[in-house]
Amino acid sequence: MTIGALHVARTGLDAQSFKMQVIANNLANVNTTGFKRDRANFETLSYQMMTQPGATASADNRYATGLNLGTGVQLAGTSRIDTQGTFATTGNALDMAIDGAGFFQVQLPDGRTGYTRAGNFERAEDGTIVTSDGKPLIPQIQVPEDATGLSVGSDGTVSASVPGQADAVELGRIEVARFANPSGLQAIGDNMLVETTASGTPQVGAAGEEGRGSLRGGMLEGSNVNVVEELVDMIETQRAYEVNSKMIQASDEMMKNATQTL
Amino acid sequence: MDRVIYTSLTAMRGSQARQTAIANNLANVNTPGFRGEIAEAQSLWLQGSGIGGRAVSAEEVVGADMRAGTVTTTGRDLDIAMKGDALLVVQAPNGEEAYTRRGDLMLSASGLLTTGDGSPVQGAQGPVTIPPADSIQIDDQGGIWVVPTGGDPDNPQQVDRLRLASPAGSDVVKGLDGLFRVKNGGILPDDPEARVATRSLEGSNVTATTALVEMIEASKSWDSQLKLISDAREMDSATANLMQLPR
């Protein structure tokens, strides 16, 4: 026995529960450096034609509009909202934030290049600059063991004072990659994004040039999750879930009455 | 036997179709730009001998509720909300011109600009393809401005303009793909006065409370038809008892 309303309401429950998962992930990452919130996109499922407009209803009548019944909703996908997160000063020299568009490039263990907004870098034992979980930054920059007063300029220049030299020494330059369609990048976890055909190819170059954001040393970009906004979304989703379950209940009641009465 | 149960049956079919339409409205309570559907019954009078007191009911989706939905600011560059009753012109899967209120625009891998459900939006010369760009902005008249790769961020160039149509004076109906079309064919005129709110998105215009009340109403109408059918059965069995030959 198929009952239209029951299945349509089920698609509503499914979609709302997916949306809840997206919201939960946003909220869980509210303190993740460089995290960009996702938004769940819904789309209507196709319509089913039950009665064609203009079909003959009886000898003298024709249906004026017909009966097209919708079959519910589905989650079309999620889109990343790439607004700027808030900056926080940390004072740590190797913490960097990108002010504007672009990503840091990181060497992934599988050989691919990962792109990230999380700028909490560290110095590894061998003097290279790595992410907090040890993935090397591209291009690799070697920091001498005895270097002090490390600083990152807005164009990505990393400089430090080395004993025996009066002026600060330029150790290298951090490059920023930007994409025509950053929403097309695929998130693979660990704050990392990878290139896809949708994102286009990266345009790598100095920070602060050709639309790339400039770097801010000693600062971190927080997540762009707005807790209040997520909570409002959460309430809305919860209520939408509730009305759909009410619909399931109502359809069930209808069937129960029918089976008991007839 | 009384034919009343067949009349009731048509009403029950109607309640079920109506409940499905309401379920679809409720399922799409969070779909951007969704327009709720209005299901109504109409009576079809049966011709023939007899007193002519019977009309079966036929449920129809008479159209979509075109009231505006709530607009929220999202901050995303490609989100637009049409102001007033303006409709965004898109290309339907069969190549026809169709209309939508959905404004969460996306960029596909090939640079084609589509709505969130994948319908390509129409510019002055057909579907809009965005060249590789540093940034994309949409102005309040639907103009699409891009900063080409490596270009001056302060000097964006207009690549196209989203077509916005006015449904004033025409009857638009929702098709099987959820897009609007002019009833009985034809296209809507472009509206140069139409404006969009940028970085905003229009939600669904389904009000959950109204839909819930309608849902209860549809359930109750189903129940009352059931009551009629069981009453008809009692009447029939009472008649049969009365006419039974004494043993």
Short mmCIF file of C-alpha atoms in Angstrom, two decimals:
data_model
loop_
_atom_site.label_atom_id
_atom_site.label_comp_id
_atom_site.label_asym_id
_atom_site.label_seq_id
_atom_site.Cartn_x
_atom_site.Cartn_y
_atom_site.Cartn_z
CA MET A 1 0.00 0.00 0.00
CA THR A 2 1.48 3.31 -0.96
CA ILE A 3 0.33 6.42 0.73
CA GLY A 4 1.64 9.53 -1.02
CA ALA A 5 1.63 11.88 1.93
CA LEU A 6 3.56 9.43 4.11
CA HIS A 7 6.45 9.11 1.67
CA VAL A 8 6.52 12.81 0.87
CA ALA A 9 6.77 13.60 4.58
CA ARG A 10 9.55 11.03 4.90
CA THR A 11 11.64 12.90 2.30
CA GLY A 12 11.10 16.00 4.46
CA LEU A 13 12.36 14.20 7.55
CA ASP A 14 15.42 12.89 5.70
CA ALA A 15 16.33 16.31 4.30
CA GLN A 16 15.88 18.08 7.63
CA SER A 17 17.98 15.53 9.43
CA PHE A 18 20.78 16.01 6.85
CA LYS A 19 20.53 19.73 7.41
CA MET A 20 20.81 19.17 11.14
CA GLN A 21 24.02 17.24 10.51
CA VAL A 22 25.45 20.18 8.55
CA ILE A 23 24.50 22.58 11.34
CA ALA A 24 25.99 20.25 13.96
CA ASN A 25 29.24 20.16 11.99
CA ASN A 26 29.30 23.96 11.77
CA LEU A 27 28.71 24.27 15.50
CA ALA A 28 31.30 21.61 16.30
CA ASN A 29 33.86 23.62 14.32
CA VAL A 30 33.00 26.97 15.83
CA ASN A 31 36.53 27.20 17.27
CA THR A 32 38.40 25.52 14.39
CA THR A 33 40.98 27.85 12.86
CA GLY A 34 40.08 28.91 9.33
CA PHE A 35 36.88 26.84 9.20
CA LYS A 36 34.26 27.95 6.69
CA ARG A 37 30.66 27.15 7.40
CA ASP A 38 28.60 24.94 5.08
CA ARG A 39 25.05 25.52 4.03
CA ALA A 40 22.66 22.73 3.10
CA ASN A 41 20.82 23.33 -0.18
CA PHE A 42 17.43 21.78 -0.67
CA GLU A 43 15.68 21.14 -3.95
CA THR A 44 12.21 19.90 -4.75
CA LEU A 45 11.85 16.41 -6.14
CA SER A 46 10.07 16.04 -9.45
CA TYR A 47 6.34 16.44 -9.71
CA GLN A 48 3.99 13.65 -10.59
CA MET A 49 1.17 14.26 -13.00
CA MET A 50 -2.01 12.66 -11.67
CA THR A 51 -4.51 14.44 -13.90
CA GLN A 52 -3.59 16.30 -17.07
CA PRO A 53 -4.99 19.83 -17.34
CA GLY A 54 -7.78 19.82 -19.89
CA ALA A 55 -8.54 16.12 -19.44
CA THR A 56 -12.17 15.18 -19.70
CA ALA A 57 -13.66 14.82 -16.25
CA SER A 58 -17.19 13.90 -17.30
CA ALA A 59 -19.37 14.41 -20.37
CA ASP A 60 -19.44 18.20 -20.10
CA ASN A 61 -16.58 18.96 -17.77
CA ARG A 62 -12.90 19.38 -18.31
CA TYR A 63 -10.25 19.78 -15.65
CA ALA A 64 -9.10 23.37 -15.68
CA THR A 65 -5.74 22.92 -14.01
CA GLY A 66 -5.09 19.25 -13.41
CA LEU A 67 -3.43 17.61 -10.49
CA ASN A 68 0.36 17.75 -10.25
CA LEU A 69 1.49 16.38 -6.95
CA GLY A 70 4.95 17.11 -5.61
CA THR A 71 6.97 14.19 -4.33
CA GLY A 72 8.94 16.00 -1.65
CA VAL A 73 12.36 17.42 -1.12
CA GLN A 74 15.98 16.32 -1.20
CA LEU A 75 19.34 17.69 -0.21
CA ALA A 76 21.00 18.92 -3.41
CA GLY A 77 24.34 19.48 -1.76
CA THR A 78 26.19 21.77 0.54
CA SER A 79 27.92 24.99 -0.34
CA ARG A 80 30.75 26.49 1.59
CA ILE A 81 30.20 30.09 2.61
CA ASP A 82 33.58 31.77 2.11
CA THR A 83 33.17 34.89 4.19
CA GLN A 84 36.09 36.13 6.24
CA GLY A 85 36.41 34.78 9.77
CA THR A 86 37.36 36.97 12.69
CA PHE A 87 41.04 37.65 13.38
CA ALA A 88 42.56 37.02 16.75
CA THR A 89 46.02 38.15 17.74
CA THR A 90 48.05 35.32 19.18
CA GLY A 91 51.54 36.82 19.26
CA ASN A 92 52.94 33.56 17.95
CA ALA A 93 55.24 34.48 15.03
CA LEU A 94 54.28 31.51 12.85
CA ASP A 95 50.55 32.05 13.20
CA MET A 96 49.29 33.62 9.99
CA ALA A 97 45.94 34.70 8.69
CA ILE A 98 44.98 35.53 5.10
CA ASP A 99 43.15 38.83 4.88
CA GLY A 100 41.10 38.38 1.71
CA ALA A 101 40.87 35.54 -0.79
CA GLY A 102 43.31 32.67 -1.04
CA PHE A 103 44.70 29.62 0.66
CA PHE A 104 47.97 28.37 2.10
CA GLN A 105 49.44 25.43 0.18
CA VAL A 106 50.40 22.32 2.07
CA GLN A 107 52.06 19.09 0.94
CA LEU A 108 49.73 16.19 1.66
CA PRO A 109 51.16 12.73 2.48
CA ASP A 110 49.68 11.31 -0.76
CA GLY A 111 51.57 13.82 -2.89
CA ARG A 112 48.67 16.13 -3.62
CA THR A 113 48.64 19.76 -2.68
CA GLY A 114 46.20 20.67 0.08
CA TYR A 115 44.75 24.13 0.45
CA THR A 116 43.87 25.55 3.83
CA ARG A 117 42.89 28.76 5.54
CA ALA A 118 44.20 27.52 8.88
CA GLY A 119 47.43 29.41 9.45
CA ASN A 120 48.56 27.92 12.74
CA PHE A 121 51.98 26.78 11.53
CA GLU A 122 54.85 25.50 13.59
CA ARG A 123 58.55 24.90 13.27
CA ALA A 124 59.49 21.22 12.89
CA GLU A 125 62.68 19.70 14.38
CA ASP A 126 64.45 20.04 11.03
CA GLY A 127 63.62 23.74 10.83
CA THR A 128 60.90 23.54 8.16
CA ILE A 129 57.53 25.21 8.62
CA VAL A 130 54.72 22.66 9.04
CA THR A 131 51.04 22.64 9.97
CA SER A 132 50.07 21.68 13.50
CA ASP A 133 49.76 18.05 12.35
CA GLY A 134 53.14 18.08 10.61
CA LYS A 135 52.30 18.62 6.93
CA PRO A 136 55.00 20.76 5.25
CA LEU A 137 54.11 24.18 3.90
CA ILE A 138 54.69 24.86 0.18
CA PRO A 139 57.10 26.45 -0.74
CA GLN A 140 59.28 24.97 1.94
CA ILE A 141 61.02 27.47 4.15
CA GLN A 142 63.99 26.53 6.27
CA VAL A 143 64.31 28.37 9.57
CA PRO A 144 67.87 28.22 10.98
CA GLU A 145 68.08 26.72 14.45
CA ASP A 146 69.55 29.84 16.01
CA ALA A 147 67.17 32.28 14.33
CA THR A 148 65.22 34.59 16.61
CA GLY A 149 62.62 37.30 16.08
CA LEU A 150 60.81 35.45 13.33
CA SER A 151 58.27 37.59 11.49
CA VAL A 152 55.94 37.28 8.49
CA GLY A 153 55.31 40.32 6.32
CA SER A 154 52.02 41.13 4.61
CA ASP A 155 53.48 39.97 1.26
CA GLY A 156 54.43 36.61 2.77
CA THR A 157 58.13 37.32 3.35
CA VAL A 158 59.45 35.35 6.31
CA SER A 159 62.41 37.04 7.98
CA ALA A 160 64.37 36.46 11.15
CA SER A 161 67.41 37.76 12.97
CA VAL A 162 70.40 35.45 12.85
CA PRO A 163 73.28 35.87 15.33
CA GLY A 164 76.21 37.70 13.79
CA GLN A 165 74.11 39.70 11.33
CA ALA A 166 72.81 43.15 12.05
CA ASP A 167 69.90 43.13 9.56
CA ALA A 168 67.05 40.66 9.52
CA VAL A 169 67.60 37.86 6.98
CA GLU A 170 64.90 36.94 4.47
CA LEU A 171 64.33 33.20 4.80
CA GLY A 172 61.76 32.77 2.06
CA ARG A 173 58.37 33.83 0.88
CA ILE A 174 55.04 32.17 1.56
CA GLU A 175 52.84 32.03 -1.51
CA VAL A 176 49.07 32.16 -1.59
CA ALA A 177 46.88 30.21 -4.02
CA ARG A 178 43.51 31.50 -5.11
CA PHE A 179 40.72 29.89 -7.08
CA ALA A 180 38.09 31.28 -9.41
CA ASN A 181 35.44 29.22 -7.63
CA PRO A 182 36.64 28.45 -4.10
CA SER A 183 33.25 26.89 -3.28
CA GLY A 184 34.19 24.13 -5.74
CA LEU A 185 37.11 22.92 -3.60
CA GLN A 186 36.53 19.60 -1.94
CA ALA A 187 36.96 19.33 1.80
CA ILE A 188 38.91 16.23 2.84
CA GLY A 189 39.08 16.86 6.57
CA ASP A 190 41.97 18.06 8.75
CA ASN A 191 41.19 21.66 7.63
CA MET A 192 42.32 20.66 4.13
CA LEU A 193 40.71 21.31 0.77
CA VAL A 194 41.77 19.83 -2.56
CA GLU A 195 41.41 21.07 -6.12
CA THR A 196 38.54 19.78 -8.29
CA THR A 197 37.44 20.53 -11.86
CA ALA A 198 34.77 22.82 -10.39
CA SER A 199 37.25 24.92 -8.45
CA GLY A 200 39.49 25.57 -11.45
CA THR A 201 43.28 25.64 -11.31
CA PRO A 202 45.05 27.59 -8.57
CA GLN A 203 46.66 30.93 -9.33
CA VAL A 204 49.70 30.90 -7.12
CA GLY A 205 51.67 34.01 -6.32
CA ALA A 206 52.73 36.56 -3.75
CA ALA A 207 50.23 37.50 -1.11
CA GLY A 208 48.44 40.81 -1.61
CA GLU A 209 48.75 40.78 -5.41
CA GLU A 210 46.21 40.12 -8.18
CA GLY A 211 43.28 39.71 -5.84
CA ARG A 212 45.09 37.44 -3.41
CA GLY A 213 44.67 38.34 0.23
CA SER A 214 47.59 39.71 2.22
CA LEU A 215 49.10 37.86 5.14
CA ARG A 216 48.92 38.91 8.73
CA GLY A 217 51.59 37.46 10.95
CA GLY A 218 50.94 36.78 14.60
CA MET A 219 47.21 36.41 13.95
CA LEU A 220 44.82 33.55 13.34
CA GLU A 221 41.58 33.53 11.39
CA GLY A 222 38.81 32.02 13.44
CA SER A 223 35.91 30.10 11.94
CA ASN A 224 33.21 32.15 10.19
CA VAL A 225 30.48 30.26 12.05
CA ASN A 226 28.05 32.62 13.71
CA VAL A 227 26.67 30.70 16.67
CA VAL A 228 23.44 32.70 16.86
CA GLU A 229 22.77 32.17 13.16
CA GLU A 230 23.40 28.43 13.50
CA LEU A 231 21.12 28.20 16.53
CA VAL A 232 18.34 29.97 14.68
CA ASP A 233 18.87 27.59 11.74
CA MET A 234 18.80 24.71 14.18
CA ILE A 235 15.46 25.75 15.67
CA GLU A 236 14.04 26.24 12.19
CA THR A 237 15.25 22.78 11.11
CA GLN A 238 13.93 21.16 14.26
CA ARG A 239 10.50 22.70 13.74
CA ALA A 240 10.49 21.67 10.09
CA TYR A 241 11.34 18.13 11.23
CA GLU A 242 8.50 18.29 13.70
CA VAL A 243 5.85 19.38 11.19
CA ASN A 244 6.92 16.60 8.85
CA SER A 245 6.61 14.01 11.60
CA LYS A 246 3.16 15.45 12.40
CA MET A 247 2.26 14.80 8.79
CA ILE A 248 3.38 11.18 9.10
CA GLN A 249 1.25 10.88 12.22
CA ALA A 250 -1.78 12.40 10.48
CA SER A 251 -1.44 10.10 7.44
CA ASP A 252 -1.08 7.15 9.77
CA GLU A 253 -4.25 8.17 11.65
CA MET A 254 -6.12 8.38 8.35
CA MET A 255 -5.09 4.85 7.42
CA LYS A 256 -5.83 3.55 10.89
CA ASN A 257 -9.35 4.99 10.78
CA ALA A 258 -9.88 3.51 7.35
CA THR A 259 -8.77 0.03 8.33
CA GLN A 260 -10.81 0.10 11.52
CA THR A 261 -13.97 1.58 10.01
CA LEU A 262 -14.20 -0.29 6.74
CA MET B 1 -27.48 -0.65 -2.92
CA ASP B 2 -26.91 3.00 -2.35
CA ARG B 3 -24.35 4.72 -4.55
CA VAL B 4 -23.35 7.10 -1.78
CA ILE B 5 -20.20 5.14 -1.05
CA TYR B 6 -18.86 5.85 -4.54
CA THR B 7 -19.43 9.56 -4.07
CA SER B 8 -17.62 9.31 -0.74
CA LEU B 9 -14.79 7.41 -2.38
CA THR B 10 -14.06 10.28 -4.77
CA ALA B 11 -13.90 12.63 -1.79
CA MET B 12 -11.53 10.24 0.00
CA ARG B 13 -9.27 10.11 -3.05
CA GLY B 14 -9.39 13.90 -3.00
CA SER B 15 -8.41 14.09 0.69
CA GLN B 16 -5.50 11.80 0.00
CA ALA B 17 -4.27 13.89 -2.93
CA ARG B 18 -4.75 17.03 -0.85
CA GLN B 19 -2.79 15.50 2.03
CA THR B 20 0.05 14.65 -0.39
CA ALA B 21 0.10 18.24 -1.67
CA ILE B 22 0.23 19.53 1.93
CA ALA B 23 2.96 17.00 2.79
CA ASN B 24 4.97 18.33 -0.16
CA ASN B 25 4.52 21.90 1.09
CA LEU B 26 5.68 20.87 4.54
CA ALA B 27 8.64 18.91 3.15
CA ASN B 28 9.74 22.04 1.28
CA VAL B 29 9.35 24.38 4.22
CA ASN B 30 13.11 25.12 4.04
CA THR B 31 13.67 25.02 0.25
CA PRO B 32 14.88 28.41 -1.06
CA GLY B 33 12.32 30.26 -3.19
CA PHE B 34 9.74 27.46 -2.92
CA ARG B 35 6.13 28.43 -3.56
CA GLY B 36 3.47 26.45 -1.73
CA GLU B 37 0.80 24.68 -3.74
CA ILE B 38 -2.91 25.17 -3.27
CA ALA B 39 -5.05 22.07 -3.66
CA GLU B 40 -8.77 22.50 -4.06
CA ALA B 41 -11.66 20.23 -4.86
CA GLN B 42 -14.23 20.93 -7.51
CA SER B 43 -17.54 19.21 -7.94
CA LEU B 44 -18.39 17.34 -11.10
CA TRP B 45 -22.15 16.92 -11.57
CA LEU B 46 -23.20 13.57 -12.86
CA GLN B 47 -25.73 13.56 -15.67
CA GLY B 48 -28.31 10.85 -16.06
CA SER B 49 -31.59 9.66 -14.69
CA GLY B 50 -32.51 10.23 -11.07
CA ILE B 51 -32.80 13.33 -9.01
CA GLY B 52 -29.47 14.76 -10.08
CA GLY B 53 -28.33 15.21 -6.54
CA ARG B 54 -24.95 13.66 -6.96
CA ALA B 55 -21.71 15.40 -7.64
CA VAL B 56 -18.41 13.60 -7.30
CA SER B 57 -15.43 15.62 -6.24
CA ALA B 58 -12.17 15.99 -8.11
CA GLU B 59 -9.08 17.31 -6.39
CA GLU B 60 -6.89 19.73 -8.29
CA VAL B 61 -3.76 21.68 -7.55
CA VAL B 62 -5.17 25.00 -8.71
CA GLY B 63 -1.88 26.83 -8.56
CA ALA B 64 0.94 28.06 -6.46
CA ASP B 65 0.71 30.57 -3.66
CA MET B 66 2.81 33.44 -5.03
CA ARG B 67 3.20 35.43 -1.84
CA ALA B 68 6.77 36.38 -1.03
CA GLY B 69 8.82 34.28 1.37
CA THR B 70 11.05 35.59 4.13
CA VAL B 71 14.30 37.12 2.91
CA THR B 72 17.41 36.53 5.00
CA THR B 73 20.88 37.97 4.55
CA THR B 74 23.45 35.28 3.88
CA GLY B 75 26.56 37.26 2.93
CA ARG B 76 27.28 34.97 -0.03
CA ASP B 77 28.16 36.86 -3.24
CA LEU B 78 26.01 34.68 -5.49
CA ASP B 79 22.84 34.74 -3.39
CA ILE B 80 20.10 37.01 -4.69
CA ALA B 81 16.49 37.57 -3.64
CA MET B 82 14.06 38.94 -6.22
CA LYS B 83 12.17 41.98 -4.95
CA GLY B 84 8.44 42.32 -5.52
CA ASP B 85 6.96 39.66 -7.80
CA ALA B 86 9.89 39.54 -10.24
CA LEU B 87 10.90 36.10 -11.52
CA LEU B 88 14.36 34.96 -12.54
CA VAL B 89 14.51 33.61 -16.10
CA VAL B 90 16.13 30.16 -16.32
CA GLN B 91 16.40 27.39 -18.89
CA ALA B 92 14.23 24.36 -18.23
CA PRO B 93 15.68 20.86 -18.83
CA ASN B 94 13.86 20.73 -22.20
CA GLY B 95 15.45 24.01 -23.33
CA GLU B 96 12.33 26.12 -22.84
CA GLU B 97 12.32 29.41 -21.02
CA ALA B 98 11.02 29.01 -17.47
CA TYR B 99 10.92 31.11 -14.33
CA THR B 100 11.90 30.65 -10.73
CA ARG B 101 12.15 32.53 -7.45
CA ARG B 102 15.14 30.52 -6.39
CA GLY B 103 18.18 32.78 -6.06
CA ASP B 104 21.02 30.67 -4.62
CA LEU B 105 23.20 30.80 -7.72
CA MET B 106 26.09 28.38 -8.25
CA LEU B 107 28.99 28.21 -10.61
CA SER B 108 29.42 24.86 -12.36
CA ALA B 109 32.77 23.35 -13.34
CA SER B 110 32.53 24.92 -16.81
CA GLY B 111 31.71 28.37 -15.41
CA LEU B 112 28.00 28.09 -16.20
CA LEU B 113 25.86 30.01 -13.75
CA THR B 114 22.93 27.92 -12.46
CA THR B 115 20.40 28.08 -9.68
CA GLY B 116 20.82 25.84 -6.64
CA ASP B 117 18.76 23.12 -8.32
CA GLY B 118 20.86 23.18 -11.48
CA SER B 119 18.78 25.22 -13.95
CA PRO B 120 21.05 27.52 -16.03
CA VAL B 121 20.10 31.16 -15.54
CA GLN B 122 19.51 33.27 -18.63
CA GLY B 123 21.39 36.44 -19.49
CA ALA B 124 20.90 38.78 -22.43
CA GLN B 125 22.33 36.15 -24.83
CA GLY B 126 21.13 32.92 -23.31
CA PRO B 127 22.86 30.95 -20.55
CA VAL B 128 25.46 32.89 -18.61
CA THR B 129 29.03 31.61 -18.59
CA ILE B 130 31.43 33.38 -16.27
CA PRO B 131 35.06 33.65 -17.49
CA PRO B 132 37.83 32.82 -14.99
CA ALA B 133 37.63 35.64 -12.50
CA ASP B 134 39.04 36.87 -9.24
CA SER B 135 35.65 37.92 -7.92
CA ILE B 136 32.02 37.92 -9.04
CA GLN B 137 29.43 40.42 -7.88
CA ILE B 138 25.79 40.88 -8.77
CA ASP B 139 24.29 44.35 -8.54
CA ASP B 140 20.72 45.22 -7.56
CA GLN B 141 19.59 45.31 -11.21
CA GLY B 142 20.90 41.80 -11.85
CA GLY B 143 24.10 42.97 -13.58
CA ILE B 144 26.95 40.47 -13.24
CA TRP B 145 30.31 42.11 -12.62
CA VAL B 146 33.59 40.26 -12.55
CA VAL B 147 37.17 41.18 -11.85
CA PRO B 148 39.08 39.16 -14.49
CA THR B 149 41.98 37.04 -13.32
CA GLY B 150 44.83 39.38 -12.47
CA GLY B 151 42.66 42.44 -13.09
CA ASP B 152 42.30 45.54 -10.98
CA PRO B 153 39.98 44.72 -8.06
CA ASP B 154 38.64 48.30 -8.12
CA ASN B 155 37.67 48.08 -11.76
CA PRO B 156 35.14 45.26 -12.28
CA GLN B 157 33.68 44.60 -15.72
CA GLN B 158 30.10 43.74 -16.52
CA VAL B 159 29.86 40.40 -18.33
CA ASP B 160 26.11 39.99 -18.51
CA ARG B 161 22.84 40.80 -16.86
CA LEU B 162 20.44 38.34 -15.27
CA ARG B 163 17.08 38.46 -16.98
CA LEU B 164 14.25 39.28 -14.64
CA ALA B 165 10.66 38.96 -15.82
CA SER B 166 7.43 40.38 -14.54
CA PRO B 167 4.48 38.00 -14.19
CA ALA B 168 2.04 40.94 -13.94
CA GLY B 169 -1.06 40.28 -16.01
CA SER B 170 -0.06 36.70 -16.92
CA ASP B 171 -1.03 33.47 -15.30
CA VAL B 172 2.05 31.49 -14.33
CA VAL B 173 1.79 27.84 -13.34
CA LYS B 174 4.26 25.43 -11.87
CA GLY B 175 5.40 22.62 -14.15
CA LEU B 176 6.47 19.09 -13.33
CA ASP B 177 10.06 20.29 -12.84
CA GLY B 178 8.99 22.81 -10.19
CA LEU B 179 9.71 25.76 -12.52
CA PHE B 180 7.10 28.33 -13.51
CA ARG B 181 5.81 28.78 -17.04
CA VAL B 182 3.14 30.90 -18.61
CA LYS B 183 -0.12 29.01 -18.70
CA ASN B 184 -0.98 27.86 -22.23
CA GLY B 185 2.50 28.78 -23.47
CA GLY B 186 4.23 32.03 -24.24
CA ILE B 187 6.90 33.98 -22.42
CA LEU B 188 6.87 36.78 -19.89
CA PRO B 189 8.16 40.24 -20.79
CA ASP B 190 11.48 41.31 -19.25
CA ASP B 191 11.08 43.87 -16.51
CA PRO B 192 13.83 46.53 -16.58
CA GLU B 193 12.47 47.92 -13.31
CA ALA B 194 12.90 44.63 -11.43
CA ARG B 195 15.42 44.71 -8.61
CA VAL B 196 17.15 42.07 -6.55
CA ALA B 197 18.49 42.13 -3.02
CA THR B 198 22.09 40.93 -3.15
CA ARG B 199 23.76 38.57 -0.67
CA SER B 200 20.28 37.56 0.48
CA LEU B 201 18.11 34.56 -0.06
CA GLU B 202 14.36 34.16 -0.13
CA GLY B 203 13.09 31.19 1.82
CA SER B 204 10.05 29.04 1.18
CA ASN B 205 6.70 30.83 1.52
CA VAL B 206 5.05 27.86 3.23
CA THR B 207 3.79 28.79 6.69
CA ALA B 208 4.02 25.68 8.83
CA THR B 209 1.03 26.65 11.01
CA THR B 210 -1.30 27.16 8.04
CA ALA B 211 -0.11 23.92 6.47
CA LEU B 212 -0.69 22.05 9.74
CA VAL B 213 -4.24 23.38 9.98
CA GLU B 214 -4.85 22.31 6.37
CA MET B 215 -3.41 18.91 7.23
CA ILE B 216 -5.88 18.47 10.10
CA GLU B 217 -8.67 19.62 7.83
CA ALA B 218 -7.75 17.04 5.18
CA SER B 219 -7.56 14.29 7.83
CA LYS B 220 -10.96 15.24 9.21
CA SER B 221 -12.56 15.34 5.79
CA TRP B 222 -11.14 11.82 5.21
CA ASP B 223 -12.61 10.70 8.55
CA SER B 224 -16.05 12.15 7.81
CA GLN B 225 -16.14 10.35 4.46
CA LEU B 226 -15.29 7.13 6.30
CA LYS B 227 -18.20 7.84 8.65
CA LEU B 228 -20.49 8.26 5.65
CA ILE B 229 -19.36 4.95 4.20
CA SER B 230 -19.91 3.10 7.48
CA ASP B 231 -23.34 4.77 7.87
CA ALA B 232 -24.24 3.68 4.35
CA ARG B 233 -23.24 0.15 5.27
CA GLU B 234 -25.47 0.22 8.36
CA MET B 235 -28.38 1.55 6.33
CA ASP B 236 -27.88 -1.20 3.78
CA SER B 237 -27.76 -3.95 6.38
CA ALA B 238 -30.82 -2.47 8.17
CA THR B 239 -32.73 -2.59 4.87
CA ALA B 240 -31.60 -6.16 4.29
CA ASN B 241 -32.75 -7.15 7.79
CA LEU B 242 -36.13 -5.52 7.29
CA MET B 243 -36.71 -7.28 3.98
CA GLN B 244 -35.61 -10.69 5.27
CA LEU B 245 -38.30 -13.35 4.90
CA PRO B 246 -39.55 -14.72 8.23
CA ARG B 247 -38.26 -18.22 8.86
#
